[in-house]
Amino acid sequence: MAYETILVEQHDAVGLIRLNRPEALNALSPTLIGDLNAALDGFEADRGIGCVVITGSEKAFAAGADIKAMKDFTYPGTYIDDYITSWERVTRMRKPVIAAVAGFALGGGCELAMMCDFILAADTARFGQPEIKLGVMPGAGGTQRLTRFVGKSKAMEMCLTGRMMDAAEAERAGLVSRVVPAADLVAEALKVAGVIAAMSQPVAMQVKESVNRSYETTLAEGIRFERRVFQAQFAFADQKEGMAAFVEKRPPAFKNA
Ligand code: DAK
């Protein structure tokens, strides 16, 4: 399928989505969000895909919501249309999704990256929630997710001043899993995604579901959820295969069953 604002590739069992509005630093227009969501739907439905990578360009992952489209929005309009709900499709992905960020990830761009399961950053990456400079505040999870990633003090400073964080600071603060040279970013993200896609797909999906559960429930409930899911995994053929492969000193061949 051809898209207007993204490029979509498949690398073995990994789906790669490149945000592609170079004239606007990948600002998140309604068309781009629609294209992104359609591509995510396609990868989610494809049994042959085990992991998805979302990336941008060398200069920008995404510079935020499209300010030129947004400047004339009204309160009744954003309320009635429930503007931004459509952005959250990525949070409903059941397969793992990696954000590979080079350059600017600002406002909604930073929020989109944080909606993914983890962020791999190029050494050129710059993260920020500069909405306050436009007379508004983060509206797609920035005040909530950034605070969970980096803690109150740093989140508060970033949201109140609009200051950007570079890749090294983002790694120290726990916003990104790792920093790699910009030239290696996409290759490294595809490599990590390939490792994940080679695991048992239902087990990887259950790992994702369980880690995400830790954000939404008490520790005791989360532990109980984890235990039940772990116990149920002994019903998968992939558990037999993974443990047999270890004992037989060979790589496992998971069947996603
Ligand atoms: N929207 C539209 N166009 C943008 C853009 C954006 N966010 N960011 C950059 N562009 C465009 C520029 O206008 C310019 O276009 P031309 O003027 O050439 O036509 C082109 O991209 C190149 O940008 P610059 O010339 O500015 O490039 P520089 O390297 O000089 O600067 C920059 C790069 C990233 C520092 C700068 O472009 C910048 O400050 N951009 C804006 C960043 C920003 O403020 N982002 C936050 C946007 S607000 C909501 C929920 C969430 C949101 C909204 C509502 N609801 C629940 C209702 C989210 C809001 C946001 O994300």
PDB file of C-alpha atoms and ligand atoms in Angstrom:
ATOM      1  CA  MET A   1       0.000   0.000   0.000  1.00  0.00           C
ATOM      2  CA  ALA A   2       1.313   3.475  -0.894  1.00  0.00           C
ATOM      3  CA  TYR A   3       1.210   6.187   1.756  1.00  0.00           C
ATOM      4  CA  GLU A   4       1.554   9.965   1.456  1.00  0.00           C
ATOM      5  CA  THR A   5       3.504  10.709   4.615  1.00  0.00           C
ATOM      6  CA  ILE A   6       5.300   7.529   5.647  1.00  0.00           C
ATOM      7  CA  LEU A   7       7.514   4.888   4.043  1.00  0.00           C
ATOM      8  CA  VAL A   8       6.893   1.274   4.971  1.00  0.00           C
ATOM      9  CA  GLU A   9       9.348  -1.597   4.623  1.00  0.00           C
ATOM     10  CA  GLN A  10       9.502  -5.194   5.756  1.00  0.00           C
ATOM     11  CA  HIS A  11      12.842  -6.674   6.834  1.00  0.00           C
ATOM     12  CA  ASP A  12      12.220 -10.392   7.406  1.00  0.00           C
ATOM     13  CA  ALA A  13       9.903 -10.498  10.438  1.00  0.00           C
ATOM     14  CA  VAL A  14      10.346  -6.794  11.275  1.00  0.00           C
ATOM     15  CA  GLY A  15       8.088  -4.009  10.059  1.00  0.00           C
ATOM     16  CA  LEU A  16       9.771  -0.622   9.577  1.00  0.00           C
ATOM     17  CA  ILE A  17       7.806   2.627   9.392  1.00  0.00           C
ATOM     18  CA  ARG A  18       9.668   5.817   8.449  1.00  0.00           C
ATOM     19  CA  LEU A  19       7.816   9.087   9.133  1.00  0.00           C
ATOM     20  CA  ASN A  20       8.332  11.079   5.948  1.00  0.00           C
ATOM     21  CA  ARG A  21       7.289  14.731   5.871  1.00  0.00           C
ATOM     22  CA  PRO A  22      10.742  16.290   5.409  1.00  0.00           C
ATOM     23  CA  GLU A  23       9.304  19.723   4.595  1.00  0.00           C
ATOM     24  CA  ALA A  24       7.814  19.932   8.100  1.00  0.00           C
ATOM     25  CA  LEU A  25      10.326  17.917  10.151  1.00  0.00           C
ATOM     26  CA  ASN A  26       7.783  15.078  10.267  1.00  0.00           C
ATOM     27  CA  ALA A  27       5.195  17.205  12.077  1.00  0.00           C
ATOM     28  CA  LEU A  28       2.299  14.930  12.983  1.00  0.00           C
ATOM     29  CA  SER A  29      -0.497  16.006  10.656  1.00  0.00           C
ATOM     30  CA  PRO A  30      -3.832  14.173  10.652  1.00  0.00           C
ATOM     31  CA  THR A  31      -2.808  12.522   7.365  1.00  0.00           C
ATOM     32  CA  LEU A  32       0.443  11.265   8.886  1.00  0.00           C
ATOM     33  CA  ILE A  33      -1.351   9.862  11.922  1.00  0.00           C
ATOM     34  CA  GLY A  34      -3.869   8.141   9.612  1.00  0.00           C
ATOM     35  CA  ASP A  35      -1.062   6.650   7.518  1.00  0.00           C
ATOM     36  CA  LEU A  36       0.832   5.526  10.628  1.00  0.00           C
ATOM     37  CA  ASN A  37      -2.260   3.894  12.092  1.00  0.00           C
ATOM     38  CA  ALA A  38      -3.040   2.056   8.856  1.00  0.00           C
ATOM     39  CA  ALA A  39       0.522   0.725   8.673  1.00  0.00           C
ATOM     40  CA  LEU A  40       0.349  -0.382  12.310  1.00  0.00           C
ATOM     41  CA  ASP A  41      -2.961  -2.154  11.610  1.00  0.00           C
ATOM     42  CA  GLY A  42      -1.298  -3.988   8.725  1.00  0.00           C
ATOM     43  CA  PHE A  43       1.688  -5.139  10.764  1.00  0.00           C
ATOM     44  CA  GLU A  44      -0.488  -6.127  13.715  1.00  0.00           C
ATOM     45  CA  ALA A  45      -2.622  -8.352  11.470  1.00  0.00           C
ATOM     46  CA  ASP A  46       0.388  -9.942   9.730  1.00  0.00           C
ATOM     47  CA  ARG A  47       1.391 -13.168  11.504  1.00  0.00           C
ATOM     48  CA  GLY A  48       4.786 -12.936   9.799  1.00  0.00           C
ATOM     49  CA  ILE A  49       5.697  -9.733  11.648  1.00  0.00           C
ATOM     50  CA  GLY A  50       7.090 -10.069  15.166  1.00  0.00           C
ATOM     51  CA  CYS A  51       8.233  -6.526  15.931  1.00  0.00           C
ATOM     52  CA  VAL A  52       7.788  -3.015  14.516  1.00  0.00           C
ATOM     53  CA  VAL A  53      10.246  -0.098  14.349  1.00  0.00           C
ATOM     54  CA  ILE A  54       9.086   3.508  13.963  1.00  0.00           C
ATOM     55  CA  THR A  55      11.726   6.014  12.902  1.00  0.00           C
ATOM     56  CA  GLY A  56      11.975   9.438  11.298  1.00  0.00           C
ATOM     57  CA  SER A  57      14.774  11.144   9.414  1.00  0.00           C
ATOM     58  CA  GLU A  58      18.321  12.102  10.406  1.00  0.00           C
ATOM     59  CA  LYS A  59      17.067  15.580  11.315  1.00  0.00           C
ATOM     60  CA  ALA A  60      13.814  14.759  13.062  1.00  0.00           C
ATOM     61  CA  PHE A  61      11.883  11.856  14.481  1.00  0.00           C
ATOM     62  CA  ALA A  62       8.971  14.309  14.653  1.00  0.00           C
ATOM     63  CA  ALA A  63       8.887  17.991  15.617  1.00  0.00           C
ATOM     64  CA  GLY A  64       5.464  17.621  17.217  1.00  0.00           C
ATOM     65  CA  ALA A  65       1.885  18.143  16.207  1.00  0.00           C
ATOM     66  CA  ASP A  66       1.503  20.189  13.053  1.00  0.00           C
ATOM     67  CA  ILE A  67       1.356  23.721  14.450  1.00  0.00           C
ATOM     68  CA  LYS A  68       0.204  25.168  11.132  1.00  0.00           C
ATOM     69  CA  ALA A  69      -2.781  22.794  11.080  1.00  0.00           C
ATOM     70  CA  MET A  70      -3.455  23.241  14.804  1.00  0.00           C
ATOM     71  CA  LYS A  71      -3.283  27.018  15.177  1.00  0.00           C
ATOM     72  CA  ASP A  72      -6.954  27.598  14.249  1.00  0.00           C
ATOM     73  CA  PHE A  73      -8.384  24.687  16.222  1.00  0.00           C
ATOM     74  CA  THR A  74     -11.180  25.547  18.663  1.00  0.00           C
ATOM     75  CA  TYR A  75     -12.115  24.029  21.980  1.00  0.00           C
ATOM     76  CA  PRO A  76     -15.515  22.713  20.798  1.00  0.00           C
ATOM     77  CA  GLY A  77     -13.847  21.211  17.729  1.00  0.00           C
ATOM     78  CA  THR A  78     -11.039  19.433  19.584  1.00  0.00           C
ATOM     79  CA  TYR A  79     -13.538  18.205  22.196  1.00  0.00           C
ATOM     80  CA  ILE A  80     -16.156  16.943  19.751  1.00  0.00           C
ATOM     81  CA  ASP A  81     -13.582  15.317  17.456  1.00  0.00           C
ATOM     82  CA  ASP A  82     -11.667  14.032  20.501  1.00  0.00           C
ATOM     83  CA  TYR A  83      -8.500  15.313  18.825  1.00  0.00           C
ATOM     84  CA  ILE A  84      -5.471  13.185  19.711  1.00  0.00           C
ATOM     85  CA  THR A  85      -7.305   9.964  20.548  1.00  0.00           C
ATOM     86  CA  SER A  86      -6.340   8.649  17.119  1.00  0.00           C
ATOM     87  CA  TRP A  87      -2.658   9.181  18.016  1.00  0.00           C
ATOM     88  CA  GLU A  88      -2.906   6.447  20.609  1.00  0.00           C
ATOM     89  CA  ARG A  89      -3.258   3.557  18.142  1.00  0.00           C
ATOM     90  CA  VAL A  90       0.381   2.709  18.813  1.00  0.00           C
ATOM     91  CA  THR A  91      -0.359   2.155  22.511  1.00  0.00           C
ATOM     92  CA  ARG A  92      -2.865  -0.536  21.527  1.00  0.00           C
ATOM     93  CA  MET A  93      -0.311  -2.508  19.511  1.00  0.00           C
ATOM     94  CA  ARG A  94       0.045  -5.980  20.998  1.00  0.00           C
ATOM     95  CA  LYS A  95       3.333  -6.663  19.219  1.00  0.00           C
ATOM     96  CA  PRO A  96       6.471  -4.884  20.470  1.00  0.00           C
ATOM     97  CA  VAL A  97       7.163  -1.461  18.932  1.00  0.00           C
ATOM     98  CA  ILE A  98      10.554   0.294  19.072  1.00  0.00           C
ATOM     99  CA  ALA A  99      11.008   4.034  18.491  1.00  0.00           C
ATOM    100  CA  ALA A 100      14.339   4.739  16.767  1.00  0.00           C
ATOM    101  CA  VAL A 101      14.909   8.452  17.343  1.00  0.00           C
ATOM    102  CA  ALA A 102      17.423  10.714  15.600  1.00  0.00           C
ATOM    103  CA  GLY A 103      17.232  14.497  15.716  1.00  0.00           C
ATOM    104  CA  PHE A 104      14.226  16.288  17.150  1.00  0.00           C
ATOM    105  CA  ALA A 105      11.542  14.436  19.104  1.00  0.00           C
ATOM    106  CA  LEU A 106       9.515  17.377  20.350  1.00  0.00           C
ATOM    107  CA  GLY A 107       6.021  17.800  21.745  1.00  0.00           C
ATOM    108  CA  GLY A 108       3.811  15.185  20.145  1.00  0.00           C
ATOM    109  CA  GLY A 109       6.961  13.648  18.623  1.00  0.00           C
ATOM    110  CA  CYS A 110       8.405  12.993  22.070  1.00  0.00           C
ATOM    111  CA  GLU A 111       4.975  11.746  23.169  1.00  0.00           C
ATOM    112  CA  LEU A 112       4.747   9.369  20.205  1.00  0.00           C
ATOM    113  CA  ALA A 113       8.204   7.978  20.992  1.00  0.00           C
ATOM    114  CA  MET A 114       7.179   7.466  24.622  1.00  0.00           C
ATOM    115  CA  MET A 115       4.056   5.555  23.495  1.00  0.00           C
ATOM    116  CA  CYS A 116       6.356   2.935  21.951  1.00  0.00           C
ATOM    117  CA  ASP A 117       7.744   0.091  24.079  1.00  0.00           C
ATOM    118  CA  PHE A 118      11.245   1.498  24.230  1.00  0.00           C
ATOM    119  CA  ILE A 119      13.298   4.211  22.623  1.00  0.00           C
ATOM    120  CA  LEU A 120      16.633   3.626  20.929  1.00  0.00           C
ATOM    121  CA  ALA A 121      18.326   6.993  20.411  1.00  0.00           C
ATOM    122  CA  ALA A 122      20.927   8.285  17.995  1.00  0.00           C
ATOM    123  CA  ASP A 123      23.597  10.485  19.551  1.00  0.00           C
ATOM    124  CA  THR A 124      21.919  13.374  17.699  1.00  0.00           C
ATOM    125  CA  ALA A 125      18.539  12.879  19.391  1.00  0.00           C
ATOM    126  CA  ARG A 126      16.949  15.797  21.244  1.00  0.00           C
ATOM    127  CA  PHE A 127      13.825  15.332  23.315  1.00  0.00           C
ATOM    128  CA  GLY A 128      11.538  18.052  24.605  1.00  0.00           C
ATOM    129  CA  GLN A 129       8.034  19.148  25.507  1.00  0.00           C
ATOM    130  CA  PRO A 130       8.099  22.753  24.245  1.00  0.00           C
ATOM    131  CA  GLU A 131       4.309  23.210  24.075  1.00  0.00           C
ATOM    132  CA  ILE A 132       4.392  25.835  26.837  1.00  0.00           C
ATOM    133  CA  LYS A 133       6.234  28.148  24.434  1.00  0.00           C
ATOM    134  CA  LEU A 134       3.166  27.934  22.166  1.00  0.00           C
ATOM    135  CA  GLY A 135       0.789  28.820  24.982  1.00  0.00           C
ATOM    136  CA  VAL A 136      -0.405  25.281  25.630  1.00  0.00           C
ATOM    137  CA  MET A 137       0.769  22.210  27.542  1.00  0.00           C
ATOM    138  CA  PRO A 138       1.587  18.645  26.464  1.00  0.00           C
ATOM    139  CA  GLY A 139      -1.675  16.950  25.484  1.00  0.00           C
ATOM    140  CA  ALA A 140      -0.757  13.476  24.305  1.00  0.00           C
ATOM    141  CA  GLY A 141       0.644  12.046  27.519  1.00  0.00           C
ATOM    142  CA  GLY A 142       3.753  14.228  27.971  1.00  0.00           C
ATOM    143  CA  THR A 143       3.065  15.310  31.539  1.00  0.00           C
ATOM    144  CA  GLN A 144       2.243  11.720  32.497  1.00  0.00           C
ATOM    145  CA  ARG A 145       4.643   9.469  30.564  1.00  0.00           C
ATOM    146  CA  LEU A 146       7.681  11.766  30.799  1.00  0.00           C
ATOM    147  CA  THR A 147       7.211  11.940  34.573  1.00  0.00           C
ATOM    148  CA  ARG A 148       7.160   8.141  34.794  1.00  0.00           C
ATOM    149  CA  PHE A 149      10.301   7.886  32.669  1.00  0.00           C
ATOM    150  CA  VAL A 150      12.493  10.609  34.194  1.00  0.00           C
ATOM    151  CA  GLY A 151      10.868  11.523  37.523  1.00  0.00           C
ATOM    152  CA  LYS A 152       9.056  14.615  38.708  1.00  0.00           C
ATOM    153  CA  SER A 153      11.905  17.087  38.912  1.00  0.00           C
ATOM    154  CA  LYS A 154      13.226  16.690  35.378  1.00  0.00           C
ATOM    155  CA  ALA A 155       9.756  16.279  33.832  1.00  0.00           C
ATOM    156  CA  MET A 156       8.536  19.376  35.609  1.00  0.00           C
ATOM    157  CA  GLU A 157      11.544  21.402  34.454  1.00  0.00           C
ATOM    158  CA  MET A 158      11.190  20.243  30.854  1.00  0.00           C
ATOM    159  CA  CYS A 159       7.436  20.839  30.647  1.00  0.00           C
ATOM    160  CA  LEU A 160       7.630  24.223  32.394  1.00  0.00           C
ATOM    161  CA  THR A 161      10.594  25.598  30.425  1.00  0.00           C
ATOM    162  CA  GLY A 162      10.421  23.707  27.122  1.00  0.00           C
ATOM    163  CA  ARG A 163      14.122  22.862  27.450  1.00  0.00           C
ATOM    164  CA  MET A 164      15.405  20.079  25.241  1.00  0.00           C
ATOM    165  CA  MET A 165      17.312  17.067  26.569  1.00  0.00           C
ATOM    166  CA  ASP A 166      20.138  15.587  24.503  1.00  0.00           C
ATOM    167  CA  ALA A 167      20.645  11.862  23.982  1.00  0.00           C
ATOM    168  CA  ALA A 168      23.231  11.432  26.747  1.00  0.00           C
ATOM    169  CA  GLU A 169      20.977  13.118  29.304  1.00  0.00           C
ATOM    170  CA  ALA A 170      18.002  11.086  28.060  1.00  0.00           C
ATOM    171  CA  GLU A 171      19.947   7.857  28.591  1.00  0.00           C
ATOM    172  CA  ARG A 172      21.099   8.900  32.079  1.00  0.00           C
ATOM    173  CA  ALA A 173      17.529   9.823  32.980  1.00  0.00           C
ATOM    174  CA  GLY A 174      16.075   6.512  31.739  1.00  0.00           C
ATOM    175  CA  LEU A 175      14.071   7.938  28.847  1.00  0.00           C
ATOM    176  CA  VAL A 176      15.938   5.862  26.260  1.00  0.00           C
ATOM    177  CA  SER A 177      17.242   2.331  26.490  1.00  0.00           C
ATOM    178  CA  ARG A 178      20.505   3.014  24.621  1.00  0.00           C
ATOM    179  CA  VAL A 179      22.339   5.604  22.535  1.00  0.00           C
ATOM    180  CA  VAL A 180      24.051   4.588  19.288  1.00  0.00           C
ATOM    181  CA  PRO A 181      25.906   6.550  16.591  1.00  0.00           C
ATOM    182  CA  ALA A 182      23.408   8.249  14.280  1.00  0.00           C
ATOM    183  CA  ALA A 183      24.739   6.414  11.229  1.00  0.00           C
ATOM    184  CA  ASP A 184      23.959   3.070  12.877  1.00  0.00           C
ATOM    185  CA  LEU A 185      20.531   3.894  14.306  1.00  0.00           C
ATOM    186  CA  VAL A 186      18.186   2.169  11.873  1.00  0.00           C
ATOM    187  CA  ALA A 187      20.469  -0.855  11.416  1.00  0.00           C
ATOM    188  CA  GLU A 188      20.762  -1.244  15.181  1.00  0.00           C
ATOM    189  CA  ALA A 189      17.001  -0.871  15.670  1.00  0.00           C
ATOM    190  CA  LEU A 190      16.353  -3.496  12.987  1.00  0.00           C
ATOM    191  CA  LYS A 191      18.891  -5.788  14.662  1.00  0.00           C
ATOM    192  CA  VAL A 192      17.232  -5.468  18.076  1.00  0.00           C
ATOM    193  CA  ALA A 193      13.798  -5.862  16.503  1.00  0.00           C
ATOM    194  CA  GLY A 194      15.067  -8.974  14.694  1.00  0.00           C
ATOM    195  CA  VAL A 195      16.184 -10.481  17.996  1.00  0.00           C
ATOM    196  CA  ILE A 196      12.711  -9.855  19.443  1.00  0.00           C
ATOM    197  CA  ALA A 197      10.953 -11.160  16.319  1.00  0.00           C
ATOM    198  CA  ALA A 198      12.935 -14.407  16.553  1.00  0.00           C
ATOM    199  CA  MET A 199      11.516 -15.134  20.017  1.00  0.00           C
ATOM    200  CA  SER A 200       8.203 -16.900  20.514  1.00  0.00           C
ATOM    201  CA  GLN A 201       5.709 -14.282  19.315  1.00  0.00           C
ATOM    202  CA  PRO A 202       3.019 -15.003  21.922  1.00  0.00           C
ATOM    203  CA  VAL A 203       5.627 -14.967  24.698  1.00  0.00           C
ATOM    204  CA  ALA A 204       7.064 -11.632  23.503  1.00  0.00           C
ATOM    205  CA  MET A 205       3.520 -10.231  23.414  1.00  0.00           C
ATOM    206  CA  GLN A 206       2.918 -11.481  26.954  1.00  0.00           C
ATOM    207  CA  VAL A 207       6.184  -9.938  28.166  1.00  0.00           C
ATOM    208  CA  LYS A 208       5.019  -6.602  26.728  1.00  0.00           C
ATOM    209  CA  GLU A 209       1.578  -6.954  28.298  1.00  0.00           C
ATOM    210  CA  SER A 210       3.094  -7.829  31.676  1.00  0.00           C
ATOM    211  CA  VAL A 211       5.629  -4.974  31.749  1.00  0.00           C
ATOM    212  CA  ASN A 212       2.882  -2.534  30.750  1.00  0.00           C
ATOM    213  CA  ARG A 213       0.674  -3.939  33.523  1.00  0.00           C
ATOM    214  CA  SER A 214       3.226  -2.615  36.024  1.00  0.00           C
ATOM    215  CA  TYR A 215       2.191   0.922  35.055  1.00  0.00           C
ATOM    216  CA  GLU A 216      -1.476   0.294  35.617  1.00  0.00           C
ATOM    217  CA  THR A 217      -1.831  -1.712  38.793  1.00  0.00           C
ATOM    218  CA  THR A 218      -0.471  -2.340  42.267  1.00  0.00           C
ATOM    219  CA  LEU A 219       2.715  -4.377  42.739  1.00  0.00           C
ATOM    220  CA  ALA A 220       0.765  -7.270  44.285  1.00  0.00           C
ATOM    221  CA  GLU A 221      -1.720  -7.390  41.388  1.00  0.00           C
ATOM    222  CA  GLY A 222       1.086  -7.055  38.862  1.00  0.00           C
ATOM    223  CA  ILE A 223       3.007  -9.936  40.428  1.00  0.00           C
ATOM    224  CA  ARG A 224      -0.148 -12.065  40.451  1.00  0.00           C
ATOM    225  CA  PHE A 225      -0.753 -11.250  36.758  1.00  0.00           C
ATOM    226  CA  GLU A 226       2.855 -12.121  35.901  1.00  0.00           C
ATOM    227  CA  ARG A 227       2.660 -15.436  37.761  1.00  0.00           C
ATOM    228  CA  ARG A 228      -0.547 -16.526  36.011  1.00  0.00           C
ATOM    229  CA  VAL A 229       0.860 -15.635  32.590  1.00  0.00           C
ATOM    230  CA  PHE A 230       4.160 -17.404  33.385  1.00  0.00           C
ATOM    231  CA  GLN A 231       2.307 -20.547  34.483  1.00  0.00           C
ATOM    232  CA  ALA A 232       0.183 -20.498  31.333  1.00  0.00           C
ATOM    233  CA  GLN A 233       3.308 -20.368  29.163  1.00  0.00           C
ATOM    234  CA  PHE A 234       3.929 -24.040  29.996  1.00  0.00           C
ATOM    235  CA  ALA A 235       1.014 -24.720  27.637  1.00  0.00           C
ATOM    236  CA  PHE A 236       3.008 -23.336  24.689  1.00  0.00           C
ATOM    237  CA  ALA A 237       4.944 -25.697  22.427  1.00  0.00           C
ATOM    238  CA  ASP A 238       7.525 -22.894  22.365  1.00  0.00           C
ATOM    239  CA  GLN A 239       8.265 -23.493  26.059  1.00  0.00           C
ATOM    240  CA  LYS A 240       9.033 -27.156  25.298  1.00  0.00           C
ATOM    241  CA  GLU A 241      11.152 -26.141  22.314  1.00  0.00           C
ATOM    242  CA  GLY A 242      13.054 -23.375  24.166  1.00  0.00           C
ATOM    243  CA  MET A 243      13.983 -25.583  27.104  1.00  0.00           C
ATOM    244  CA  ALA A 244      14.743 -28.650  24.934  1.00  0.00           C
ATOM    245  CA  ALA A 245      17.026 -26.496  22.768  1.00  0.00           C
ATOM    246  CA  PHE A 246      18.928 -25.352  25.867  1.00  0.00           C
ATOM    247  CA  VAL A 247      19.407 -28.919  27.078  1.00  0.00           C
ATOM    248  CA  GLU A 248      20.425 -30.110  23.588  1.00  0.00           C
ATOM    249  CA  LYS A 249      22.833 -27.157  23.189  1.00  0.00           C
ATOM    250  CA  ARG A 250      21.239 -25.849  19.963  1.00  0.00           C
ATOM    251  CA  PRO A 251      19.392 -22.650  19.032  1.00  0.00           C
ATOM    252  CA  PRO A 252      15.614 -22.826  19.564  1.00  0.00           C
ATOM    253  CA  ALA A 253      13.249 -22.814  16.573  1.00  0.00           C
ATOM    254  CA  PHE A 254      10.101 -21.228  17.890  1.00  0.00           C
ATOM    255  CA  LYS A 255       6.818 -21.905  16.099  1.00  0.00           C
ATOM    256  CA  ASN A 256       4.773 -19.160  17.761  1.00  0.00           C
ATOM    257  CA  ALA A 257       2.567 -21.822  19.248  1.00  0.00           C
TER     258      ALA A 257
HETATM  259  N1  DAK B   1       4.499  21.919  12.867  1.00  0.00           N
HETATM  260  C1  DAK B   1       4.500  22.395  11.597  1.00  0.00           C
HETATM  261  N2  DAK B   1       5.616  22.718  10.922  1.00  0.00           N
HETATM  262  C2  DAK B   1       6.804  22.575  11.557  1.00  0.00           C
HETATM  263  C3  DAK B   1       6.875  22.075  12.877  1.00  0.00           C
HETATM  264  C4  DAK B   1       5.649  21.742  13.543  1.00  0.00           C
HETATM  265  N3  DAK B   1       5.606  21.207  14.782  1.00  0.00           N
HETATM  266  N4  DAK B   1       8.180  22.046  13.249  1.00  0.00           N
HETATM  267  C5  DAK B   1       8.875  22.498  12.188  1.00  0.00           C
HETATM  268  N5  DAK B   1       8.046  22.804  11.164  1.00  0.00           N
HETATM  269  C6  DAK B   1       8.398  23.341   9.850  1.00  0.00           C
HETATM  270  C7  DAK B   1       8.863  24.783   9.942  1.00  0.00           C
HETATM  271  O1  DAK B   1       7.773  25.654   9.980  1.00  0.00           O
HETATM  272  C8  DAK B   1       9.680  24.876   8.668  1.00  0.00           C
HETATM  273  O2  DAK B   1       8.795  25.037   7.588  1.00  0.00           O
HETATM  274  P1  DAK B   1       8.991  26.259   6.505  1.00  0.00           P
HETATM  275  O3  DAK B   1       9.008  27.497   7.325  1.00  0.00           O
HETATM  276  O4  DAK B   1      10.322  25.958   5.878  1.00  0.00           O
HETATM  277  O5  DAK B   1       7.823  26.124   5.601  1.00  0.00           O
HETATM  278  C9  DAK B   1      10.313  23.503   8.544  1.00  0.00           C
HETATM  279  O6  DAK B   1       9.529  22.635   9.344  1.00  0.00           O
HETATM  280  C10 DAK B   1      11.741  23.468   9.089  1.00  0.00           C
HETATM  281  O7  DAK B   1      11.726  23.980  10.403  1.00  0.00           O
HETATM  282  P2  DAK B   1      12.727  25.122  10.894  1.00  0.00           P
HETATM  283  O8  DAK B   1      13.084  26.033   9.770  1.00  0.00           O
HETATM  284  O9  DAK B   1      12.106  25.752  12.091  1.00  0.00           O
HETATM  285  O10 DAK B   1      13.992  24.246  11.292  1.00  0.00           O
HETATM  286  P3  DAK B   1      15.109  24.586  12.380  1.00  0.00           P
HETATM  287  O11 DAK B   1      16.168  23.558  12.214  1.00  0.00           O
HETATM  288  O12 DAK B   1      15.498  26.032  12.317  1.00  0.00           O
HETATM  289  O13 DAK B   1      14.385  24.374  13.785  1.00  0.00           O
HETATM  290  C11 DAK B   1      12.991  23.162  15.403  1.00  0.00           C
HETATM  291  C12 DAK B   1      13.986  23.079  14.172  1.00  0.00           C
HETATM  292  C13 DAK B   1      12.483  21.736  15.626  1.00  0.00           C
HETATM  293  C14 DAK B   1      13.770  23.620  16.625  1.00  0.00           C
HETATM  294  C15 DAK B   1      11.855  24.151  15.071  1.00  0.00           C
HETATM  295  O14 DAK B   1      11.290  23.814  13.783  1.00  0.00           O
HETATM  296  C16 DAK B   1      10.765  24.112  16.080  1.00  0.00           C
HETATM  297  O15 DAK B   1      10.882  24.696  17.158  1.00  0.00           O
HETATM  298  N6  DAK B   1       9.629  23.479  15.736  1.00  0.00           N
HETATM  299  C17 DAK B   1       8.446  23.435  16.573  1.00  0.00           C
HETATM  300  C18 DAK B   1       8.657  22.443  17.703  1.00  0.00           C
HETATM  301  C19 DAK B   1       7.473  22.439  18.628  1.00  0.00           C
HETATM  302  O16 DAK B   1       7.095  23.468  19.203  1.00  0.00           O
HETATM  303  N7  DAK B   1       6.845  21.287  18.785  1.00  0.00           N
HETATM  304  C20 DAK B   1       5.679  21.121  19.610  1.00  0.00           C
HETATM  305  C21 DAK B   1       4.465  21.282  18.737  1.00  0.00           C
HETATM  306  S1  DAK B   1       2.975  21.311  19.736  1.00  0.00           S
HETATM  307  C22 DAK B   1      -3.350  17.903  21.740  1.00  0.00           C
HETATM  308  C23 DAK B   1      -2.420  16.978  22.134  1.00  0.00           C
HETATM  309  C24 DAK B   1      -1.098  17.087  21.747  1.00  0.00           C
HETATM  310  C25 DAK B   1      -0.678  18.142  20.972  1.00  0.00           C
HETATM  311  C26 DAK B   1      -1.596  19.081  20.554  1.00  0.00           C
HETATM  312  C27 DAK B   1      -2.915  18.959  20.947  1.00  0.00           C
HETATM  313  N8  DAK B   1      -4.739  17.825  22.178  1.00  0.00           N
HETATM  314  C28 DAK B   1      -5.145  16.785  23.102  1.00  0.00           C
HETATM  315  C29 DAK B   1      -5.712  18.728  21.711  1.00  0.00           C
HETATM  316  C30 DAK B   1       0.699  18.286  20.611  1.00  0.00           C
HETATM  317  C31 DAK B   1       1.218  19.513  20.454  1.00  0.00           C
HETATM  318  C32 DAK B   1       2.553  19.694  19.933  1.00  0.00           C
HETATM  319  O17 DAK B   1       3.287  18.790  19.599  1.00  0.00           O
END
